Amino acid sequence: MAAWGKKLINYPKDVVTQFIEGLVETYPGLQYLDGFPEVKVVLRSDVEFGTYDKVAVICGGGSGHEPAHGGFVGQGMLTAAVSGDVFTSPPVKSILAAIRAVTGPKGCLLVLMNYTGDRLNFGLAAEEAKSEGNKVEMVIVGDDCALSPTRGIAGRRGLEGTILVNKVAELLLMLHGEPGAAVIVSLNFSLLMQW
């Protein structure tokens, strides 16, 4: 094991894969998707391909902020999480694989942060999934007290507030059963957090 800066890791290129492997080995309610380690998706083990009878909540983004997002997969939170490499958005094929794996007849809600790569890749995956007949909605979280609302092109990025939005969205979906209601309330909540 080598020390790199302030982190204790085996090998930098394997850190994301090893995190996911450790997470799945530690928690029997989790599994990784076929195609791992190229497709870095953690999902609930009680969700069967294409037959999930609730609205699936999928979140993801670049790794390096663990336990986000894989650490929040489970009952009452996320149905699946998609990880990119460290500080890199997940590829479209991984996001699309997650959508296909957990989206049943009620659809799915994608929760993502306001990073350019995440917006682009999740947006492309959502459009592809919609063209295949899936119901997909997306909410972008933009909380960030480190950046003022008027600075920068990208604006506030979102990270910490995403956990709360995930939980609120899951609760609303349990109550209403449709992604539309959760998206509207989550968007309003996200906008309030930006103010």
PDB file of C-alpha atoms in Angstrom:
ATOM      1  CA  MET A   1       0.000   0.000   0.000  1.00  0.00           C
ATOM      2  CA  ALA A   2       1.376   3.401  -0.939  1.00  0.00           C
ATOM      3  CA  ALA A   3       0.591   6.750   0.604  1.00  0.00           C
ATOM      4  CA  TRP A   4      -0.402   9.389  -1.949  1.00  0.00           C
ATOM      5  CA  GLY A   5      -0.614  12.807  -0.354  1.00  0.00           C
ATOM      6  CA  LYS A   6      -2.987  12.592   2.612  1.00  0.00           C
ATOM      7  CA  LYS A   7      -4.855   9.490   1.437  1.00  0.00           C
ATOM      8  CA  LEU A   8      -4.111   5.856   2.135  1.00  0.00           C
ATOM      9  CA  ILE A   9      -4.874   3.928  -1.056  1.00  0.00           C
ATOM     10  CA  ASN A  10      -3.522   0.882  -2.852  1.00  0.00           C
ATOM     11  CA  TYR A  11      -3.262   2.335  -6.336  1.00  0.00           C
ATOM     12  CA  PRO A  12      -4.858   5.598  -7.559  1.00  0.00           C
ATOM     13  CA  LYS A  13      -6.371   4.099 -10.723  1.00  0.00           C
ATOM     14  CA  ASP A  14      -8.151   1.384  -8.699  1.00  0.00           C
ATOM     15  CA  VAL A  15      -9.596   3.546  -5.936  1.00  0.00           C
ATOM     16  CA  VAL A  16     -13.132   3.805  -7.379  1.00  0.00           C
ATOM     17  CA  THR A  17     -13.339   0.119  -8.271  1.00  0.00           C
ATOM     18  CA  GLN A  18     -12.062  -0.897  -4.842  1.00  0.00           C
ATOM     19  CA  PHE A  19     -14.542   1.424  -3.109  1.00  0.00           C
ATOM     20  CA  ILE A  20     -17.443  -0.166  -4.989  1.00  0.00           C
ATOM     21  CA  GLU A  21     -16.168  -3.698  -4.369  1.00  0.00           C
ATOM     22  CA  GLY A  22     -15.781  -2.965  -0.652  1.00  0.00           C
ATOM     23  CA  LEU A  23     -19.225  -1.396  -0.444  1.00  0.00           C
ATOM     24  CA  VAL A  24     -20.926  -4.367  -2.112  1.00  0.00           C
ATOM     25  CA  GLU A  25     -18.972  -6.893  -0.003  1.00  0.00           C
ATOM     26  CA  THR A  26     -19.855  -5.037   3.202  1.00  0.00           C
ATOM     27  CA  TYR A  27     -23.578  -4.538   2.552  1.00  0.00           C
ATOM     28  CA  PRO A  28     -25.478  -7.609   1.293  1.00  0.00           C
ATOM     29  CA  GLY A  29     -28.404  -5.424   0.142  1.00  0.00           C
ATOM     30  CA  LEU A  30     -26.216  -3.981  -2.631  1.00  0.00           C
ATOM     31  CA  GLN A  31     -24.854  -5.329  -5.877  1.00  0.00           C
ATOM     32  CA  TYR A  32     -22.979  -3.953  -8.833  1.00  0.00           C
ATOM     33  CA  LEU A  33     -24.268  -4.031 -12.356  1.00  0.00           C
ATOM     34  CA  ASP A  34     -23.054  -6.408 -15.048  1.00  0.00           C
ATOM     35  CA  GLY A  35     -20.163  -4.815 -16.870  1.00  0.00           C
ATOM     36  CA  PHE A  36     -18.342  -3.842 -13.673  1.00  0.00           C
ATOM     37  CA  PRO A  37     -15.651  -2.451 -13.409  1.00  0.00           C
ATOM     38  CA  GLU A  38     -16.083  -0.515 -16.678  1.00  0.00           C
ATOM     39  CA  VAL A  39     -19.714   0.222 -15.764  1.00  0.00           C
ATOM     40  CA  LYS A  40     -19.494   1.557 -12.212  1.00  0.00           C
ATOM     41  CA  VAL A  41     -23.097   1.213 -11.008  1.00  0.00           C
ATOM     42  CA  VAL A  42     -24.199   0.196  -7.504  1.00  0.00           C
ATOM     43  CA  LEU A  43     -27.827  -0.832  -7.123  1.00  0.00           C
ATOM     44  CA  ARG A  44     -30.151  -2.382  -4.606  1.00  0.00           C
ATOM     45  CA  SER A  45     -30.088  -6.181  -4.770  1.00  0.00           C
ATOM     46  CA  ASP A  46     -33.880  -6.382  -4.350  1.00  0.00           C
ATOM     47  CA  VAL A  47     -34.491  -4.555  -7.644  1.00  0.00           C
ATOM     48  CA  GLU A  48     -35.005  -6.861 -10.618  1.00  0.00           C
ATOM     49  CA  PHE A  49     -34.181  -5.756 -14.149  1.00  0.00           C
ATOM     50  CA  GLY A  50     -37.018  -3.680 -15.616  1.00  0.00           C
ATOM     51  CA  THR A  51     -39.677  -4.835 -13.126  1.00  0.00           C
ATOM     52  CA  TYR A  52     -39.254  -2.337 -10.270  1.00  0.00           C
ATOM     53  CA  ASP A  53     -42.778  -1.290  -9.271  1.00  0.00           C
ATOM     54  CA  LYS A  54     -41.841   2.131  -7.867  1.00  0.00           C
ATOM     55  CA  VAL A  55     -40.181   5.183  -9.334  1.00  0.00           C
ATOM     56  CA  ALA A  56     -36.436   4.537  -9.239  1.00  0.00           C
ATOM     57  CA  VAL A  57     -34.160   7.282  -7.897  1.00  0.00           C
ATOM     58  CA  ILE A  58     -30.713   7.345  -9.505  1.00  0.00           C
ATOM     59  CA  CYS A  59     -27.916   9.695  -8.525  1.00  0.00           C
ATOM     60  CA  GLY A  60     -24.321   9.889  -9.577  1.00  0.00           C
ATOM     61  CA  GLY A  61     -21.297  11.875 -10.501  1.00  0.00           C
ATOM     62  CA  GLY A  62     -17.556  11.870 -10.310  1.00  0.00           C
ATOM     63  CA  SER A  63     -15.891   9.942  -7.520  1.00  0.00           C
ATOM     64  CA  GLY A  64     -13.698  11.485  -4.877  1.00  0.00           C
ATOM     65  CA  HIS A  65     -16.465  12.501  -2.481  1.00  0.00           C
ATOM     66  CA  GLU A  66     -17.139   9.056  -1.014  1.00  0.00           C
ATOM     67  CA  PRO A  67     -19.424   7.781   0.318  1.00  0.00           C
ATOM     68  CA  ALA A  68     -21.310   9.828  -2.257  1.00  0.00           C
ATOM     69  CA  HIS A  69     -23.112   8.365  -4.144  1.00  0.00           C
ATOM     70  CA  GLY A  70     -22.868   4.623  -3.765  1.00  0.00           C
ATOM     71  CA  GLY A  71     -23.018   4.918   0.019  1.00  0.00           C
ATOM     72  CA  PHE A  72     -26.573   6.233  -0.214  1.00  0.00           C
ATOM     73  CA  VAL A  73     -28.055   3.320  -2.153  1.00  0.00           C
ATOM     74  CA  GLY A  74     -30.645   1.457  -0.128  1.00  0.00           C
ATOM     75  CA  GLN A  75     -34.263   1.328   0.935  1.00  0.00           C
ATOM     76  CA  GLY A  76     -35.637   4.819   1.539  1.00  0.00           C
ATOM     77  CA  MET A  77     -32.868   6.492  -0.449  1.00  0.00           C
ATOM     78  CA  LEU A  78     -31.349   5.708  -3.850  1.00  0.00           C
ATOM     79  CA  THR A  79     -32.250   2.795  -6.083  1.00  0.00           C
ATOM     80  CA  ALA A  80     -28.921   3.055  -7.916  1.00  0.00           C
ATOM     81  CA  ALA A  81     -25.801   5.203  -8.048  1.00  0.00           C
ATOM     82  CA  VAL A  82     -23.499   5.744 -11.005  1.00  0.00           C
ATOM     83  CA  SER A  83     -19.846   6.575 -10.366  1.00  0.00           C
ATOM     84  CA  GLY A  84     -17.384   8.159 -12.696  1.00  0.00           C
ATOM     85  CA  ASP A  85     -13.657   8.157 -12.194  1.00  0.00           C
ATOM     86  CA  VAL A  86     -12.236  10.604  -9.664  1.00  0.00           C
ATOM     87  CA  PHE A  87     -13.643  14.068 -10.411  1.00  0.00           C
ATOM     88  CA  THR A  88     -14.967  12.848 -13.781  1.00  0.00           C
ATOM     89  CA  SER A  89     -18.607  12.506 -14.768  1.00  0.00           C
ATOM     90  CA  PRO A  90     -19.816   8.950 -15.380  1.00  0.00           C
ATOM     91  CA  PRO A  91     -19.961   8.007 -19.054  1.00  0.00           C
ATOM     92  CA  VAL A  92     -23.327   8.040 -20.832  1.00  0.00           C
ATOM     93  CA  LYS A  93     -23.245   4.243 -21.311  1.00  0.00           C
ATOM     94  CA  SER A  94     -22.955   3.687 -17.536  1.00  0.00           C
ATOM     95  CA  ILE A  95     -25.810   6.071 -16.755  1.00  0.00           C
ATOM     96  CA  LEU A  96     -27.958   4.482 -19.455  1.00  0.00           C
ATOM     97  CA  ALA A  97     -27.137   1.003 -18.095  1.00  0.00           C
ATOM     98  CA  ALA A  98     -28.315   2.108 -14.638  1.00  0.00           C
ATOM     99  CA  ILE A  99     -31.551   3.547 -16.047  1.00  0.00           C
ATOM    100  CA  ARG A 100     -32.264   0.362 -17.990  1.00  0.00           C
ATOM    101  CA  ALA A 101     -31.484  -1.850 -14.980  1.00  0.00           C
ATOM    102  CA  VAL A 102     -33.781  -0.224 -12.417  1.00  0.00           C
ATOM    103  CA  THR A 103     -36.493   1.570 -14.381  1.00  0.00           C
ATOM    104  CA  GLY A 104     -39.840  -0.165 -14.369  1.00  0.00           C
ATOM    105  CA  PRO A 105     -43.236   1.007 -15.626  1.00  0.00           C
ATOM    106  CA  LYS A 106     -43.348   3.973 -13.203  1.00  0.00           C
ATOM    107  CA  GLY A 107     -40.101   5.468 -14.510  1.00  0.00           C
ATOM    108  CA  CYS A 108     -37.092   6.986 -12.824  1.00  0.00           C
ATOM    109  CA  LEU A 109     -35.855  10.247 -11.393  1.00  0.00           C
ATOM    110  CA  LEU A 110     -32.251  11.284 -12.038  1.00  0.00           C
ATOM    111  CA  VAL A 111     -30.754  13.527  -9.347  1.00  0.00           C
ATOM    112  CA  LEU A 112     -27.495  15.198 -10.299  1.00  0.00           C
ATOM    113  CA  MET A 113     -25.265  18.059  -9.376  1.00  0.00           C
ATOM    114  CA  ASN A 114     -24.784  21.212 -11.411  1.00  0.00           C
ATOM    115  CA  TYR A 115     -21.500  20.093 -12.998  1.00  0.00           C
ATOM    116  CA  THR A 116     -21.191  20.586 -16.750  1.00  0.00           C
ATOM    117  CA  GLY A 117     -20.123  16.979 -17.424  1.00  0.00           C
ATOM    118  CA  ASP A 118     -22.900  15.552 -15.241  1.00  0.00           C
ATOM    119  CA  ARG A 119     -25.532  17.723 -16.908  1.00  0.00           C
ATOM    120  CA  LEU A 120     -24.310  16.714 -20.361  1.00  0.00           C
ATOM    121  CA  ASN A 121     -23.889  12.970 -19.754  1.00  0.00           C
ATOM    122  CA  PHE A 122     -27.004  12.462 -17.627  1.00  0.00           C
ATOM    123  CA  GLY A 123     -28.993  14.556 -20.101  1.00  0.00           C
ATOM    124  CA  LEU A 124     -27.824  12.462 -23.064  1.00  0.00           C
ATOM    125  CA  ALA A 125     -28.556   9.223 -21.192  1.00  0.00           C
ATOM    126  CA  ALA A 126     -32.017  10.512 -20.206  1.00  0.00           C
ATOM    127  CA  GLU A 127     -32.853  11.397 -23.813  1.00  0.00           C
ATOM    128  CA  GLU A 128     -31.691   7.987 -25.035  1.00  0.00           C
ATOM    129  CA  ALA A 129     -33.736   6.226 -22.325  1.00  0.00           C
ATOM    130  CA  LYS A 130     -36.803   8.289 -23.246  1.00  0.00           C
ATOM    131  CA  SER A 131     -36.380   7.333 -26.900  1.00  0.00           C
ATOM    132  CA  GLU A 132     -36.497   3.689 -25.751  1.00  0.00           C
ATOM    133  CA  GLY A 133     -39.865   4.330 -24.089  1.00  0.00           C
ATOM    134  CA  ASN A 134     -38.759   4.882 -20.474  1.00  0.00           C
ATOM    135  CA  LYS A 135     -40.248   7.590 -18.274  1.00  0.00           C
ATOM    136  CA  VAL A 136     -37.296   9.681 -17.102  1.00  0.00           C
ATOM    137  CA  GLU A 137     -37.262  12.979 -15.214  1.00  0.00           C
ATOM    138  CA  MET A 138     -34.204  14.884 -14.075  1.00  0.00           C
ATOM    139  CA  VAL A 139     -33.522  17.351 -11.260  1.00  0.00           C
ATOM    140  CA  ILE A 140     -30.307  19.349 -10.977  1.00  0.00           C
ATOM    141  CA  VAL A 141     -29.177  20.377  -7.508  1.00  0.00           C
ATOM    142  CA  GLY A 142     -27.262  23.624  -7.266  1.00  0.00           C
ATOM    143  CA  ASP A 143     -26.549  24.260  -3.590  1.00  0.00           C
ATOM    144  CA  ASP A 144     -23.126  25.649  -2.793  1.00  0.00           C
ATOM    145  CA  CYS A 145     -22.344  28.239  -0.173  1.00  0.00           C
ATOM    146  CA  ALA A 146     -18.776  28.608  -1.503  1.00  0.00           C
ATOM    147  CA  LEU A 147     -19.897  30.348  -4.704  1.00  0.00           C
ATOM    148  CA  SER A 148     -22.089  33.385  -4.912  1.00  0.00           C
ATOM    149  CA  PRO A 149     -25.040  33.071  -7.320  1.00  0.00           C
ATOM    150  CA  THR A 150     -23.606  35.655  -9.726  1.00  0.00           C
ATOM    151  CA  ARG A 151     -20.073  34.252 -10.104  1.00  0.00           C
ATOM    152  CA  GLY A 152     -18.887  31.946 -12.816  1.00  0.00           C
ATOM    153  CA  ILE A 153     -20.547  30.461 -15.849  1.00  0.00           C
ATOM    154  CA  ALA A 154     -21.461  27.111 -14.291  1.00  0.00           C
ATOM    155  CA  GLY A 155     -22.827  28.619 -11.095  1.00  0.00           C
ATOM    156  CA  ARG A 156     -23.311  26.707  -7.894  1.00  0.00           C
ATOM    157  CA  ARG A 157     -22.383  23.081  -8.234  1.00  0.00           C
ATOM    158  CA  GLY A 158     -24.305  21.159  -5.595  1.00  0.00           C
ATOM    159  CA  LEU A 159     -23.100  18.298  -3.427  1.00  0.00           C
ATOM    160  CA  GLU A 160     -24.185  18.389   0.193  1.00  0.00           C
ATOM    161  CA  GLY A 161     -27.762  19.398  -0.577  1.00  0.00           C
ATOM    162  CA  THR A 162     -28.043  16.507  -3.008  1.00  0.00           C
ATOM    163  CA  ILE A 163     -28.277  14.053  -0.108  1.00  0.00           C
ATOM    164  CA  LEU A 164     -31.268  15.929   1.275  1.00  0.00           C
ATOM    165  CA  VAL A 165     -32.874  16.206  -2.177  1.00  0.00           C
ATOM    166  CA  ASN A 166     -32.418  12.432  -2.642  1.00  0.00           C
ATOM    167  CA  LYS A 167     -34.229  11.760   0.638  1.00  0.00           C
ATOM    168  CA  VAL A 168     -37.028  14.275  -0.021  1.00  0.00           C
ATOM    169  CA  ALA A 169     -37.514  12.925  -3.554  1.00  0.00           C
ATOM    170  CA  GLU A 170     -37.720   9.327  -2.302  1.00  0.00           C
ATOM    171  CA  LEU A 171     -40.266  10.323   0.341  1.00  0.00           C
ATOM    172  CA  LEU A 172     -42.398  12.236  -2.177  1.00  0.00           C
ATOM    173  CA  LEU A 173     -42.262   9.339  -4.601  1.00  0.00           C
ATOM    174  CA  MET A 174     -43.435   6.983  -1.858  1.00  0.00           C
ATOM    175  CA  LEU A 175     -46.353   9.325  -1.134  1.00  0.00           C
ATOM    176  CA  HIS A 176     -47.303  10.273  -4.714  1.00  0.00           C
ATOM    177  CA  GLY A 177     -45.859   7.483  -6.831  1.00  0.00           C
ATOM    178  CA  GLU A 178     -45.134   9.717  -9.816  1.00  0.00           C
ATOM    179  CA  PRO A 179     -41.856  11.389 -10.726  1.00  0.00           C
ATOM    180  CA  GLY A 180     -43.499  14.679 -11.729  1.00  0.00           C
ATOM    181  CA  ALA A 181     -44.521  15.728  -8.207  1.00  0.00           C
ATOM    182  CA  ALA A 182     -41.087  14.907  -6.780  1.00  0.00           C
ATOM    183  CA  VAL A 183     -39.319  16.810  -9.530  1.00  0.00           C
ATOM    184  CA  ILE A 184     -41.342  19.978  -8.986  1.00  0.00           C
ATOM    185  CA  VAL A 185     -40.889  20.010  -5.213  1.00  0.00           C
ATOM    186  CA  SER A 186     -37.222  19.029  -5.434  1.00  0.00           C
ATOM    187  CA  LEU A 187     -36.571  21.751  -7.984  1.00  0.00           C
ATOM    188  CA  ASN A 188     -38.251  24.329  -5.776  1.00  0.00           C
ATOM    189  CA  PHE A 189     -36.254  23.056  -2.814  1.00  0.00           C
ATOM    190  CA  SER A 190     -33.015  23.260  -4.809  1.00  0.00           C
ATOM    191  CA  LEU A 191     -33.785  26.789  -5.905  1.00  0.00           C
ATOM    192  CA  LEU A 192     -34.476  27.843  -2.328  1.00  0.00           C
ATOM    193  CA  MET A 193     -31.108  26.411  -1.284  1.00  0.00           C
ATOM    194  CA  GLN A 194     -29.371  28.545  -3.920  1.00  0.00           C
ATOM    195  CA  TRP A 195     -30.807  31.760  -2.537  1.00  0.00           C
TER     196      TRP A 195
END
